mmCIF file of C-alpha atoms in Angstrom:
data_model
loop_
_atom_site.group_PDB
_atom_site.id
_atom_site.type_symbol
_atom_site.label_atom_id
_atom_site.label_comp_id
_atom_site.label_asym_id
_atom_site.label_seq_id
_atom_site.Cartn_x
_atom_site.Cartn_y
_atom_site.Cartn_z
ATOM 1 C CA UNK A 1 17.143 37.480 -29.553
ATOM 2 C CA UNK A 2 19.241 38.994 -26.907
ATOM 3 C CA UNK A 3 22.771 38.135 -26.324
ATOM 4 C CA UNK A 4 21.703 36.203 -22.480
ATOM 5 C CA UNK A 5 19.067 34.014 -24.935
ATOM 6 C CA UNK A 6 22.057 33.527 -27.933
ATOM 7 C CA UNK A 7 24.376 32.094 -25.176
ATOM 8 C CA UNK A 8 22.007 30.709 -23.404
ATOM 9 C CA UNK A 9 23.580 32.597 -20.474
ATOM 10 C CA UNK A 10 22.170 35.540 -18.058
ATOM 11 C CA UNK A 11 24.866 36.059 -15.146
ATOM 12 C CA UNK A 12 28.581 36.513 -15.817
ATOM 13 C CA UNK A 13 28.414 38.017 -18.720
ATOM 14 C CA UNK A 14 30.133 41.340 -19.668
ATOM 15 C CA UNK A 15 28.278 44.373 -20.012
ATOM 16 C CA UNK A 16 29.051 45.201 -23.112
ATOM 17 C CA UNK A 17 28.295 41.584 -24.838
ATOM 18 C CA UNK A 18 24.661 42.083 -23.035
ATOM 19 C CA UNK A 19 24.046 45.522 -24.543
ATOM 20 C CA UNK A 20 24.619 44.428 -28.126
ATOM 21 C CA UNK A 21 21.765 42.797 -27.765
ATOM 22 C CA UNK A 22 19.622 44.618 -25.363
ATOM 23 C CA UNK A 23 17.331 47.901 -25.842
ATOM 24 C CA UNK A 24 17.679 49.426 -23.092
ATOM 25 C CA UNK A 25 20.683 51.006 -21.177
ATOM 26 C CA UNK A 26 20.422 48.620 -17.604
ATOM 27 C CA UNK A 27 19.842 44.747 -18.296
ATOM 28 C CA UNK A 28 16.922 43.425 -18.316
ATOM 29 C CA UNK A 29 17.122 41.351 -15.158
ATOM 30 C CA UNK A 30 18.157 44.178 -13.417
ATOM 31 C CA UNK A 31 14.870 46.197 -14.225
ATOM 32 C CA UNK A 32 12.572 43.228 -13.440
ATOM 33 C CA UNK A 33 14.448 42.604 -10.193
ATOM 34 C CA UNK A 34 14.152 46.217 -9.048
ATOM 35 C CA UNK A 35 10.332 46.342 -9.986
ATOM 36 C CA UNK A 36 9.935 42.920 -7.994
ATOM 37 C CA UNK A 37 11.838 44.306 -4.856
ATOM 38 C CA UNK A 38 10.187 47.227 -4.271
ATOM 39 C CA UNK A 39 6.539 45.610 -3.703
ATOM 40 C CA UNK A 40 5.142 44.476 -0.634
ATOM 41 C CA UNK A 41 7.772 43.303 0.493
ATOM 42 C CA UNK A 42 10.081 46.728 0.392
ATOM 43 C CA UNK A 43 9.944 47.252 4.102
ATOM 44 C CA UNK A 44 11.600 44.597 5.228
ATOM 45 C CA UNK A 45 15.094 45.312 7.129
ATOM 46 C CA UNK A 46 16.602 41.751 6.120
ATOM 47 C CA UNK A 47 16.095 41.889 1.892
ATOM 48 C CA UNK A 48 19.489 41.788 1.055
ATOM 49 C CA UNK A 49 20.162 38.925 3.820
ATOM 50 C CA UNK A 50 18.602 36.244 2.171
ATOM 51 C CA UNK A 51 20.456 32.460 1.158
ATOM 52 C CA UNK A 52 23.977 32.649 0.095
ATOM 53 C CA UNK A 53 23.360 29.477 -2.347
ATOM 54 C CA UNK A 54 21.499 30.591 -5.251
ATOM 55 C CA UNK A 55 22.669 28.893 -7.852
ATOM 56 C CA UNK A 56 19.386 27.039 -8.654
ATOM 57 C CA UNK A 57 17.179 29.814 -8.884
ATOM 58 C CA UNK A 58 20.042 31.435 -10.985
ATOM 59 C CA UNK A 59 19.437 28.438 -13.460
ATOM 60 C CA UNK A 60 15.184 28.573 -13.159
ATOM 61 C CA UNK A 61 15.466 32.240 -14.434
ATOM 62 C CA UNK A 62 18.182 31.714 -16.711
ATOM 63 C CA UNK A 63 15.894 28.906 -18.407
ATOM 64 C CA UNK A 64 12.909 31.266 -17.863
ATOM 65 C CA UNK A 65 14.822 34.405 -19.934
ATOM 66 C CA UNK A 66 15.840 31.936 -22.558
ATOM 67 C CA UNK A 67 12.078 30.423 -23.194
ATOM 68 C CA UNK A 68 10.982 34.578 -23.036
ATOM 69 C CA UNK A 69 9.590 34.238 -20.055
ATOM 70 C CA UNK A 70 9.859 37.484 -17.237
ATOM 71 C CA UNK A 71 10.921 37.089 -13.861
ATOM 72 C CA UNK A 72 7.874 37.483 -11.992
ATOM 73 C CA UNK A 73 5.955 34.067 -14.020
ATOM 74 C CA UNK A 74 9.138 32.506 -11.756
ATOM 75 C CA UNK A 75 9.738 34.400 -8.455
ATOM 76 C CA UNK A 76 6.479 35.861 -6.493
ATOM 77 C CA UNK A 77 6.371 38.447 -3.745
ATOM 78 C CA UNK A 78 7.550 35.811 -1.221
ATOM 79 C CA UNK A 79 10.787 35.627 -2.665
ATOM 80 C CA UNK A 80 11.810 38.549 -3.002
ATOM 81 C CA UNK A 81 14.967 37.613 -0.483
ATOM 82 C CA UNK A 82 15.962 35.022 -3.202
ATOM 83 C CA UNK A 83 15.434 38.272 -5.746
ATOM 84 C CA UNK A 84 17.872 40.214 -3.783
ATOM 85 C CA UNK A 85 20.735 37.553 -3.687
ATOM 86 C CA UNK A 86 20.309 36.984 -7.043
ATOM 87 C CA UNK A 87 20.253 40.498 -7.712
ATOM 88 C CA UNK A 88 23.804 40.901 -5.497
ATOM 89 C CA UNK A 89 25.031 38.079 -7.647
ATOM 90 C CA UNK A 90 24.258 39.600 -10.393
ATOM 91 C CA UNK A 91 27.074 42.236 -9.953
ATOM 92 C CA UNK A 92 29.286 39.867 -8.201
ATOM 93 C CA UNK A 93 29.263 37.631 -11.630
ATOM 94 C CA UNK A 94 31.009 40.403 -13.805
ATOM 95 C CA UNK A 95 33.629 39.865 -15.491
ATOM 96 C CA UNK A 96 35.003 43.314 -14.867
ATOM 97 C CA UNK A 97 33.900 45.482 -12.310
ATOM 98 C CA UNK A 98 31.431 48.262 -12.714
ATOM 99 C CA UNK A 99 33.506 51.417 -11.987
ATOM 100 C CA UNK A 100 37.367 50.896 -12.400
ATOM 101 C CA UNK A 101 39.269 51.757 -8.829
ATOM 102 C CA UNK A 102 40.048 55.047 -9.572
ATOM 103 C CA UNK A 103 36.349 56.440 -9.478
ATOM 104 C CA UNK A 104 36.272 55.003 -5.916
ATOM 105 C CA UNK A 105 39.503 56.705 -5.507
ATOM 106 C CA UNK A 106 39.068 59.816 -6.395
ATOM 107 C CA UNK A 107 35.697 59.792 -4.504
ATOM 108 C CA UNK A 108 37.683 58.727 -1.642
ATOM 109 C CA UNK A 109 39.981 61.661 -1.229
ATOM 110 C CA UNK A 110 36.661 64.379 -2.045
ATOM 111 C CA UNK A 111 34.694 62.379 1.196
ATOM 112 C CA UNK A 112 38.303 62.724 3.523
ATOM 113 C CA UNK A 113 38.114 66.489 2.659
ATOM 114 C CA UNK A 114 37.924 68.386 6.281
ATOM 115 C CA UNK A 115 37.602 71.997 5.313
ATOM 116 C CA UNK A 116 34.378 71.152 3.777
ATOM 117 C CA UNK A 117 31.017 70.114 5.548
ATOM 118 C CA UNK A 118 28.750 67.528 4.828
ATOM 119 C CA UNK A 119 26.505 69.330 2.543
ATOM 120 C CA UNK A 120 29.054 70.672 0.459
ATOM 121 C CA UNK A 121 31.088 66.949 0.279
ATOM 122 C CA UNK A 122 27.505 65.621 -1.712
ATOM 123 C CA UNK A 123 27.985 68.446 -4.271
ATOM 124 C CA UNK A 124 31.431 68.200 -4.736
ATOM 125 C CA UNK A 125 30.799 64.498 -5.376
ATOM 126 C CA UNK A 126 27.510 65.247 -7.174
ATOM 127 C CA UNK A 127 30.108 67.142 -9.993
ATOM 128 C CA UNK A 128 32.686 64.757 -10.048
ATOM 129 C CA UNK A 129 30.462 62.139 -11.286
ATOM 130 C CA UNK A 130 28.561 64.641 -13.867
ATOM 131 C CA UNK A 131 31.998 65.376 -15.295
ATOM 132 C CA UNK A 132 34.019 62.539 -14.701
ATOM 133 C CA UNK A 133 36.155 60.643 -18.059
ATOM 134 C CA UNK A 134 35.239 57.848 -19.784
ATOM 135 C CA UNK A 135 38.283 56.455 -18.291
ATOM 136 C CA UNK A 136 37.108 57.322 -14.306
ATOM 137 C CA UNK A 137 33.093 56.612 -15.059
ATOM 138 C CA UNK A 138 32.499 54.532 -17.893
ATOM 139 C CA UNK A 139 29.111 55.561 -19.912
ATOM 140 C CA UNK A 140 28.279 51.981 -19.912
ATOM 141 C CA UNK A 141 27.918 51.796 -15.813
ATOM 142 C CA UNK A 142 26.571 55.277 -15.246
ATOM 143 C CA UNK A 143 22.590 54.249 -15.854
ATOM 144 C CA UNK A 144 23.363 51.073 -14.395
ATOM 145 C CA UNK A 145 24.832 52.539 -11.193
ATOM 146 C CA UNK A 146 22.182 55.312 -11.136
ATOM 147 C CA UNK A 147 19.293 52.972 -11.234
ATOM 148 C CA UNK A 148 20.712 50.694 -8.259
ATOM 149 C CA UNK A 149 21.715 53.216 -6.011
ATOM 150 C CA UNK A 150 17.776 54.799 -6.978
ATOM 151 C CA UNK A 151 16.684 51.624 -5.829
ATOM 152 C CA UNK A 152 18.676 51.439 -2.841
ATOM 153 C CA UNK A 153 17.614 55.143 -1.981
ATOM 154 C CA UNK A 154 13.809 54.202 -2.198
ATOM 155 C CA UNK A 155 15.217 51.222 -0.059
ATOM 156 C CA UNK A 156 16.986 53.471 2.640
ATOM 157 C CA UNK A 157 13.652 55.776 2.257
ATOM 158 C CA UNK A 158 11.274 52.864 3.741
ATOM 159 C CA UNK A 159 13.064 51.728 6.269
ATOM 160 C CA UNK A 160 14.712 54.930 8.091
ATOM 161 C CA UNK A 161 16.034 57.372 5.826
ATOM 162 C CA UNK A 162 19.478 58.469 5.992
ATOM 163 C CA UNK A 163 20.180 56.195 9.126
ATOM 164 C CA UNK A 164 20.024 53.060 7.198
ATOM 165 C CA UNK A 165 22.611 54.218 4.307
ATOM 166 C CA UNK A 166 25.348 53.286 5.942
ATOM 167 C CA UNK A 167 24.095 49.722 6.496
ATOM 168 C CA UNK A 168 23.281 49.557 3.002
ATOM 169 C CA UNK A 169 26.463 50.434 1.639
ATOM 170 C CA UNK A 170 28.524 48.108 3.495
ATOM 171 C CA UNK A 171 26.084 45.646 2.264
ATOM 172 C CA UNK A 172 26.483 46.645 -1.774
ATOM 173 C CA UNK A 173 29.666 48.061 -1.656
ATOM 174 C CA UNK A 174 32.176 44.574 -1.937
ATOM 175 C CA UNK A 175 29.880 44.043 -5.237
ATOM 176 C CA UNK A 176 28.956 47.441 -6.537
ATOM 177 C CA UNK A 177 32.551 48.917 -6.048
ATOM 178 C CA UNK A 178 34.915 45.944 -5.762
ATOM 179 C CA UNK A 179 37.890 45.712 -8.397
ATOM 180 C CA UNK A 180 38.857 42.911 -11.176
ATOM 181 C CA UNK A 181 40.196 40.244 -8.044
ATOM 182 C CA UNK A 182 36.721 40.855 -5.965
ATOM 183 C CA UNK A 183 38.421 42.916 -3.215
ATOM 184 C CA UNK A 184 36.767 45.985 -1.730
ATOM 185 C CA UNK A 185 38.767 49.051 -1.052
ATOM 186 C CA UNK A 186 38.862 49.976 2.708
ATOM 187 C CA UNK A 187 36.967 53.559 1.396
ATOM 188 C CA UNK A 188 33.983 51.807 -1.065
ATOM 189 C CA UNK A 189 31.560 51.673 2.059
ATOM 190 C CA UNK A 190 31.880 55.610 2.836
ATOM 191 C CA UNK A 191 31.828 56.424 -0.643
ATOM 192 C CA UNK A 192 28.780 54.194 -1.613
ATOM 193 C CA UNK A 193 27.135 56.061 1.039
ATOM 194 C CA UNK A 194 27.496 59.417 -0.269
ATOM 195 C CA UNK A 195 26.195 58.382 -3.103
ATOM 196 C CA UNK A 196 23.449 56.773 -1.620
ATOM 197 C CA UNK A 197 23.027 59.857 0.555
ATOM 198 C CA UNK A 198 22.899 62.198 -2.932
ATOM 199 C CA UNK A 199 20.221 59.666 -4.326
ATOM 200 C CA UNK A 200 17.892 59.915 -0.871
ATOM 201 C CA UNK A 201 18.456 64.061 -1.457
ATOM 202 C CA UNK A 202 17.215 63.645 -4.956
ATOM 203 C CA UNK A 203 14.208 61.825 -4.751
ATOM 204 C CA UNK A 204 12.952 63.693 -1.267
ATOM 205 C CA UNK A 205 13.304 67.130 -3.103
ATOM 206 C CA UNK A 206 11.512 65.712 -6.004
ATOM 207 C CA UNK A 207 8.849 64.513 -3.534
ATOM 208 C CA UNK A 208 8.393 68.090 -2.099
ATOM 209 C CA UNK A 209 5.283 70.250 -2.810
ATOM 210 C CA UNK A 210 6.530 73.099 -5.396
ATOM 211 C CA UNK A 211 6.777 76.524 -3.450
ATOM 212 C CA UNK A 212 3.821 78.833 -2.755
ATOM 213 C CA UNK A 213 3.874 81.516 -5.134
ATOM 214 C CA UNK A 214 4.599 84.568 -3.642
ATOM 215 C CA UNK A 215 1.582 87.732 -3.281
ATOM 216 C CA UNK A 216 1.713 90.172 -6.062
ATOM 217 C CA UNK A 217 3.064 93.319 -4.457
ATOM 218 C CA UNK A 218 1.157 96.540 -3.966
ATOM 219 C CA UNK A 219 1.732 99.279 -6.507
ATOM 220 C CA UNK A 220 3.985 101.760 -5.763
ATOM 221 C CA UNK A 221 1.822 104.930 -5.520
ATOM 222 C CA UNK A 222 -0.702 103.050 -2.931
ATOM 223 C CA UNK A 223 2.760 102.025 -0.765
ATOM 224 C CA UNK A 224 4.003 105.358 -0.606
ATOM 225 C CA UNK A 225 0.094 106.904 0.870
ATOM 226 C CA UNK A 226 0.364 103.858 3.116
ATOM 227 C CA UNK A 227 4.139 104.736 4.549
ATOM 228 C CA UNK A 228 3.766 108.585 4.568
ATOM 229 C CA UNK A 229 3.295 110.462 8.065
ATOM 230 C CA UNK A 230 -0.465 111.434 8.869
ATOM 231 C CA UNK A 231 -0.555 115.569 9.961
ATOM 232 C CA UNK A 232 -0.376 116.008 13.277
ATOM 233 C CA UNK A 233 -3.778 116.735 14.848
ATOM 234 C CA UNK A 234 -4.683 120.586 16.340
ATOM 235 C CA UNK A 235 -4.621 121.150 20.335
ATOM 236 C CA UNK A 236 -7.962 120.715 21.406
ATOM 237 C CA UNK A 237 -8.651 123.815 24.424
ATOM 238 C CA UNK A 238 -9.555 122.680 27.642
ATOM 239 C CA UNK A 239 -11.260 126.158 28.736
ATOM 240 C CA UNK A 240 -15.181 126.301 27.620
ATOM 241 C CA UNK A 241 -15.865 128.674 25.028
ATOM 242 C CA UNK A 242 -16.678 132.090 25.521
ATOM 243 C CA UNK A 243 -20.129 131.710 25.196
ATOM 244 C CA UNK A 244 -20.438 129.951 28.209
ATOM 245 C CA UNK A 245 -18.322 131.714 30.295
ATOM 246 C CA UNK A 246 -20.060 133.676 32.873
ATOM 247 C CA UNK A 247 -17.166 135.336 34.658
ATOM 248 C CA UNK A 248 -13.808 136.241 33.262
ATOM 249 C CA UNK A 249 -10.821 133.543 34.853
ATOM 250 C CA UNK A 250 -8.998 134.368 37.809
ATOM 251 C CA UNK A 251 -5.757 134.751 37.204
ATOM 252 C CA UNK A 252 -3.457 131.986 38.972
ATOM 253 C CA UNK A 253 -0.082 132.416 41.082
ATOM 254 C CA UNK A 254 2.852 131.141 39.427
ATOM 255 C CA UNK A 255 3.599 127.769 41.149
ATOM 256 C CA UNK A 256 7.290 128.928 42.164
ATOM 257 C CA UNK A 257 6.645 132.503 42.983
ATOM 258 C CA UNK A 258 5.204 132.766 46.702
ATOM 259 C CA UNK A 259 2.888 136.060 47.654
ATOM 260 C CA UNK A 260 4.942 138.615 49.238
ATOM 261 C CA UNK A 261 4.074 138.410 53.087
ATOM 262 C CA UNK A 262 2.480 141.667 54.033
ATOM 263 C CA UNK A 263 3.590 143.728 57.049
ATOM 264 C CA UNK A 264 2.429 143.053 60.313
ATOM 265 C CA UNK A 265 -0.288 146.050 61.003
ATOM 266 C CA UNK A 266 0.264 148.080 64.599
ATOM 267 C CA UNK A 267 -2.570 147.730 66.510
ATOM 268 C CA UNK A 268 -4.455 150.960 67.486
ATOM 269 C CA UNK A 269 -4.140 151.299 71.405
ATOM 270 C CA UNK A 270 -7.531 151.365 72.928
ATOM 271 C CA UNK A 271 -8.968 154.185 75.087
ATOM 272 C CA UNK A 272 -8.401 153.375 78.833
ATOM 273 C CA UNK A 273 -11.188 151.692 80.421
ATOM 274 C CA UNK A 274 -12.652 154.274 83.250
ATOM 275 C CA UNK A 275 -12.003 152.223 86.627
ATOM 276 C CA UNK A 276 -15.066 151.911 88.654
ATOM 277 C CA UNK A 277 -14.660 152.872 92.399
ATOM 278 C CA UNK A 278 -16.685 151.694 94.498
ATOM 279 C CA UNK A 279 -17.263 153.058 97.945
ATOM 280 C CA UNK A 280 -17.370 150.823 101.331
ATOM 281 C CA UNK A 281 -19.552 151.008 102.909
ATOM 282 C CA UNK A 282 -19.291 151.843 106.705
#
């Protein structure tokens, strides 16, 4: 049996007493929760704002787990509002917080970093948590915390994108990254939604069709014939052959050189003309 069906006892219980028990590295409730939530009833902007109160269904489950019974032969589609307050209450219940306060702080002062853009702020805080201590991350909340914020990224993905992480995370963050007295640092909400913002990054590149794979190139030899310089063509003459010329060309002035003028000729003086006389007649 698992340690919720020893005790008799599913929320507020550490997570260490639950994984003595349990297979798998993120409860049990949390898995069927997240499979219920994300049906067809995923889209819907108010999930998370269901009933505060939900003690009772917290005690129909808890009676369902101990019998071996799942949470969907309890809960249907229809209350999947209900899920998602227990779900939040699920987290709220622990007796120690998921991530101590100095993973929040140390995420904190990466986010506040101005010589860095946006882009680069994800990374930085993409190998912080890769490489954080036992002490900063415990190995006990990393699946855990990587399967709700997947869930919340598939969340943020069907209802806006990156637009609705920051509503999101000031929804999770006073039970995801609160500390042992159930206070929320001023910085969880920012930091939640980088992380959230990472998650979204994640799954759309693992959505994306794989590159085209690029044209093998031409061989070398059949690059260089294509890139070398043709020869220059001959001069075609304009003149017809001498076959069909029938009278040798004239030859042509030179276009700047005018033809010497040629002296004005004296004109040969003609011979008198003989004057007539003509007699009068008396």
């Amino acid at each position: 049996k698992f340690a919720g069906a020893k005790r008799k006892k599913v929320f507020g219980l550490s997570l260490r007493e639950v994984f003595k028990c349990e297979p798998g590295p993120v409860p049990t409730f949390v898995q069927e929760a997240i499979t219920l939530l994300e049906g067809p009833c995923f889209t819907r902007a108010d999930l998370y704002n269901g009933p505060a109160d939900v003690k009772k269904p917290m005690a129909a489950y808890t009676t369902a787990y101990v019998a071996g019974r799942t949470l969907d032969t309890v809960f249907t589609d229809a209350d999947a509002q209900v899920v998602g307050q227990m779900l939040m209450g699920y987290f709220a219940q622990l007796p120690e917080p998921l991530v101590p306060p100095v993973f929040v702080t140390k995420i904190a002062e990466i986010n506040h970093n101005r010589t860095r853009s946006m882009p680069q702020v994800r990374e930085d805080i993409t190998h912080y948590m890769a490489g954080a201590s036992e002490e900063e991350y415990p190995a006990v909340a990393r699946p855990i915390l990587t399967a709700i914020t997947e869930h919340l990224a598939r969340y943020c993905l069907a209802n806006g994108g990156f637009s609705t992480a920051h509503q999101v995370a000031a929804t999770w963050a006073p039970v995801l990254l609160r500390d042992k007295r159930g206070r929320c640092d001023t910085n969880a909400p920012s930091c939640l939604q980088r992380i959230l913002e990472i998650a979204i990054g994640r799954i759309q590149d693992a959505a994306a069709p794989p590159p085209s794979s690029p044209s093998p190139s031409p061989p070398a030899s059949a690059t260089a014939s294509a890139t070398a310089p043709r020869p220059p063509r001959p001069l075609r003459s304009c003149s017809p052959p001498a076959s069909r010329q029938r009278h040798p060309p004239l030859p042509r002035p030179h276009p700047l050189r005018r033809p010497s003028p040629r002296p004005p000729s004296s004109p040969t003086p003609s011979p008198p003309t003989p004057l007539r006389t003509m007699a009068r007649r008396r």
